[in-house]
């Protein structure tokens, strides 16, 4: 099995803050070069023609922390960090970046990746565009974890609001058929540093918890064959006239590249893979990735490029600091559910 495409589970609960590794998710390659760190400013590539300095939202985030934190000199109701953005806007921008990176993937790279199964060190040379998609998946994954944890002074309520925010972003990504970002968000919420925060999850609203359960079920049911069938149906129904296609231009699709490569590698090991069919599948996905008609938002892209992300060991250490083992969960979310229905 080639590195970087192993299908994950939520991961066992670690016995110590640094006992587990996050690199068991599809589309994430381990290695020192991929450790999350402060960006040098280059960031992910954005589509050509990007509009500069768009004014939504009014409060421009300071890219020093991905979380919503409360400080003594800041009004309590003022949002900071990732929460200054609307969930739909974040989902659209993640989709825009994924679509740009996905459309650059060459069929030759996919062919080499499946046939040769290159080592981590060789991926950058043999399949650089695949590596870019993988890196973007990892950045989104760590952004979710870092923002949900916040910092030592972040309150339980603030962390719960960030968790609810990412649940809504995942829902919007699913509506946009951006399965790449959708999968990264769900995997991040299922990782032990976030999943073990019982008091935080106890403050999450009942509605958000219900949506999250539905999204986890949807993510678990994602299969390569199902996505390919849906993609081919979309291509067959695509309007032939350029004028007629304007009304459906946002109906693109971005499947999780890690899942696609994982399925192809499994078939390759069983000698059941047809390279011609596989490359045709990649071309179908590339076509659909180009069909989104979304406007880039420079204020979010700047935040995404400069936000500080926690390393894996920092995530576990902070998680255990925020909620030591044995701390009981809050029940505010459950009480709010009953009160809202006057039960």
C-alpha positions in Angstrom: 0.0 0.0 0.0 1.4 3.4 -1.0 1.6 6.0 1.8 -0.9 8.8 2.1 -4.0 6.9 1.0 -4.9 4.5 3.9 -8.6 4.6 4.8 -9.0 5.8 8.4 -11.2 5.3 11.3 -11.9 7.8 14.0 -8.8 6.5 15.8 -8.5 4.9 19.3 -8.5 7.0 22.4 -4.8 7.6 23.3 -3.5 6.9 26.7 -1.2 9.9 26.7 -1.2 13.3 25.0 1.2 12.2 22.2 0.3 8.6 21.8 -1.4 8.7 18.4 -0.6 10.0 15.0 -3.0 11.8 12.6 -1.4 10.6 9.4 -3.8 7.6 9.0 -6.3 9.6 7.0 -6.6 9.4 3.2 -4.9 12.2 1.4 -2.4 13.1 4.1 1.2 12.1 3.7 3.4 12.0 6.7 6.8 13.5 6.9 8.6 16.5 8.4 7.8 18.6 5.3 4.1 18.4 5.9 4.1 19.2 9.6 1.7 22.1 10.2 3.5 25.3 10.8 3.1 29.0 10.2 2.8 29.8 6.6 5.6 31.6 4.8 2.9 33.6 3.0 2.8 31.7 -0.3 -0.2 29.6 0.7 -2.5 27.6 -1.6 -2.9 28.7 -5.1 -6.0 30.7 -5.9 -7.7 30.9 -9.3 -6.7 33.6 -11.7 -8.7 36.7 -11.7 -9.1 36.9 -8.0 -10.9 39.9 -6.7 -8.9 41.8 -4.1 -10.0 43.2 -0.7 -13.7 42.2 -0.8 -15.5 43.7 2.2 -17.4 40.7 3.6 -17.4 40.3 6.6 -16.9 43.7 8.2 -14.6 42.4 11.0 -11.2 41.5 9.5 -9.6 38.6 11.4 -6.2 39.0 12.9 -4.4 35.9 11.5 -2.7 35.0 14.7 -5.1 32.4 16.0 -7.6 30.1 14.3 -10.0 30.1 17.2 -12.7 32.2 18.8 -11.2 33.5 22.0 -12.3 35.9 24.6 -9.9 38.5 26.0 -10.3 41.1 28.7 -10.2 44.1 26.3 -12.6 42.6 23.8 -16.4 42.8 23.9 -17.8 39.3 24.7 -20.1 39.2 21.8 -17.6 40.2 19.2 -16.4 37.3 17.0 -12.8 36.6 16.3 -10.8 34.1 14.3 -12.6 31.7 12.0 -16.0 32.8 13.4 -15.9 36.1 11.6 -16.6 34.3 8.4 -20.0 32.8 7.4 -20.0 29.0 7.1 -21.2 29.2 3.5 -18.4 31.6 2.6 -15.8 29.2 4.1 -17.3 26.2 2.3 -17.2 28.1 -1.0 -13.6 29.2 -0.6 -12.5 25.7 0.4 -14.3 24.5 -2.7 -12.7 27.1 -4.9 -9.2 26.2 -3.7 -9.8 22.4 -4.0 -11.2 22.9 -7.5 -8.2 24.8 -8.6 -5.8 22.2 -7.2 -7.8 19.3 -8.5 -8.0 20.6 -12.0 -4.2 20.7 -12.2 -3.8 17.0 -11.5 -2.5 15.3 -14.6 -3.5 11.9 -15.7 0.1 10.9 -16.0 0.7 11.6 -12.3 -2.2 9.4 -11.4 -1.0 6.6 -13.6 2.5 6.8 -12.1 1.1 7.0 -8.6 -0.9 3.8 -9.0 1.6 1.8 -11.0 4.8 2.7 -9.2 3.3 3.6 -5.7 6.2 6.1 -5.0 7.6 6.6 -1.6 6.9 9.8 0.2 10.1 11.4 -0.9 9.4 10.7 -4.6 5.8 12.0 -4.6 7.0 15.6 -5.0 8.9 14.7 -8.1 6.6 12.2 -9.7 3.2 13.6 -8.7 3.6 17.2 -7.5 -0.1 18.2 -8.2 -1.4 15.2 -6.3 0.9 16.2 -3.4 -0.6 19.7 -3.5 -4.1 18.3 -3.1 -2.9 16.1 -0.2 -1.3 19.1 1.5 -4.4 21.2 1.2 -6.4 18.3 2.7 -4.0 18.3 5.6 -4.1 22.1 6.1 -7.9 22.0 6.3 -7.7 19.1 8.7 -5.4 20.9 11.1 -7.2 24.2 10.8 -10.4 22.5 12.1 -8.5 20.9 15.0 -6.6 24.1 15.9 -9.6 26.3 15.8 -11.8 23.9 17.8 -9.1 23.8 20.6 -8.4 27.5 20.6 -6.0 28.3 23.4 -5.6 27.8 27.1 -7.9 30.7 27.9 -10.6 29.7 25.4 -13.9 28.9 27.2 -15.9 25.8 26.8 -18.7 27.8 25.2 -16.3 29.3 22.7 -15.0 25.9 21.7 -18.6 24.6 21.3 -19.4 27.5 19.0 -16.4 26.7 16.8 -17.4 23.0 16.7 -20.9 24.1 15.6 -19.4 26.3 13.0 -17.4 23.5 11.4 -20.4 21.2 11.4 -22.3 23.8 9.4 -19.3 24.3 7.1 -19.2 20.5 6.5 -22.9 20.6 5.7 -22.3 23.4 3.1 -19.4 21.5 1.6 -21.7 18.5 1.1 -24.3 20.7 -0.6 -21.6 22.0 -2.9 -20.5 18.4 -3.6 -17.0 19.2 -2.3 -16.4 15.8 -0.7 -12.6 16.6 -0.3 -13.1 19.4 2.2 -16.2 17.7 3.7 -14.1 14.6 4.5 -11.3 16.6 6.0 -13.6 18.4 8.4 -15.4 15.3 9.5 -12.2 13.4 10.1 -10.8 16.3 12.1 -13.9 16.4 14.4 -13.5 12.7 14.9 -9.8 12.9 16.0 -9.2 12.3 19.7 -8.0 15.9 20.5 -11.5 17.2 19.6 -13.6 14.1 20.1 -12.6 13.6 23.7 -13.7 17.1 24.8 -16.8 16.0 26.6 -17.6 19.3 28.2 -17.3 21.1 24.9 -19.5 18.6 23.1 -22.0 19.0 26.0 -22.3 22.6 25.1 -23.0 21.9 21.4 -26.6 22.5 20.5 -28.9 19.5 20.0 -29.6 20.5 16.4 -25.9 20.7 15.6 -25.3 17.3 17.2 -28.1 15.8 15.2 -26.7 17.3 11.9 -23.2 16.0 12.9 -24.5 12.4 13.3 -26.1 12.6 9.9 -22.9 14.0 8.3 -20.8 11.2 9.9 -23.1 8.6 8.5 -22.8 10.2 5.0 -19.1 10.3 5.2 -18.9 6.7 6.2 -21.1 5.8 3.2 -18.9 7.5 0.6 -17.7 4.9 -1.9 -15.7 5.4 -5.1 -18.2 3.5 -7.2 -21.1 5.6 -6.0 -19.2 8.9 -6.6 -18.2 7.8 -10.1 -21.8 6.9 -10.9 -23.0 10.2 -9.7 -20.2 12.1 -11.6 -21.0 10.3 -14.9 -24.7 11.1 -14.5 -23.9 14.8 -14.0 -21.7 14.8 -17.1 -24.5 13.2 -19.2 -27.0 15.7 -18.0 -24.7 18.7 -18.7 -26.1 21.2 -21.1 -24.4 21.2 -24.5 -25.1 24.9 -25.1 -22.7 27.3 -23.2 -25.7 29.7 -22.6 -27.8 26.9 -21.1 -24.9 25.8 -18.9 -24.7 29.1 -17.1 -27.6 28.2 -14.8 -26.0 25.0 -13.7 -22.4 26.1 -13.5 -22.2 25.8 -9.8 -23.1 22.1 -9.9 -19.6 20.8 -9.9 -18.1 18.0 -7.9 -14.8 17.3 -6.1 -14.4 13.7 -4.9 -11.9 12.9 -2.2 -8.7 12.2 -4.1 -7.4 10.0 -1.3 -10.4 7.7 -1.6 -10.1 7.5 -5.4 -6.4 6.7 -5.2 -7.0 4.2 -2.4 -9.5 2.3 -4.4 -7.2 2.3 -7.4 -4.3 1.0 -5.4 -6.4 -1.8 -4.0 -7.5 -2.9 -7.5 -3.9 -2.6 -8.6 -2.8 -5.0 -5.9 -5.5 -7.4 -6.9 -4.6 -7.0 -10.6 -8.1 -5.8 -11.3 -7.4 -2.2 -12.3 -7.9 -1.0 -15.8 -5.6 2.1 -16.3 -7.7 3.3 -19.2 -10.9 3.3 -17.1 -9.1 4.9 -14.2 -7.7 7.8 -16.3 -11.2 8.3 -17.8 -12.5 8.6 -14.2 -9.9 11.2 -13.4 -10.8 13.2 -16.5 -14.4 13.2 -15.5 -13.6 14.5 -12.0 -11.3 17.2 -13.5 -14.1 18.3 -15.8 -16.6 18.7 -12.9 -14.0 20.5 -10.7 -13.9 23.2 -13.4 -17.6 23.9 -13.3 -17.9 25.9 -10.1 -18.7 29.6 -10.6 -17.5 31.0 -7.2 -15.8 34.3 -6.4 -12.6 34.2 -4.4 -12.6 36.2 -1.2 -9.2 37.6 -0.5 -9.8 38.3 3.2 -10.5 34.6 3.8 -7.6 33.4 1.6 -5.3 35.7 3.5 -6.5 34.2 6.8 -6.1 30.7 5.5 -2.5 31.4 4.3 -1.3 33.0 7.6 -3.3 31.3 10.3 -1.1 29.4 12.9 -1.8 25.7 13.1 -1.0 23.4 16.1 1.3 20.5 15.6 -0.1 17.0 16.4 1.7 16.9 19.8 0.5 20.4 20.6 -3.1 19.4 19.8 -3.0 16.4 22.2 -1.2 18.4 24.9 -3.7 21.3 24.7 -6.7 19.0 24.6 -5.6 17.3 27.8 -4.9 20.7 29.4 -8.3 22.0 28.5 -10.2 19.0 29.7 -8.2 16.6 31.9 -9.2 13.0 31.9 -12.2 12.3 34.1 -13.8 15.7 33.8 -17.5 15.4 33.4 -19.4 16.7 30.4 -21.6 19.7 30.5 -25.3 19.4 29.8 -26.2 22.9 28.6 -26.9 21.7 25.1 -29.4 19.1 26.3 -31.1 21.7 28.6 -31.3 24.2 25.7 -33.1 21.6 23.6 -35.8 20.9 26.1 -36.2 24.6 27.0 -36.6 25.6 23.3 -39.5 23.1 23.1 -41.0 24.0 26.5 -40.7 20.4 27.6 
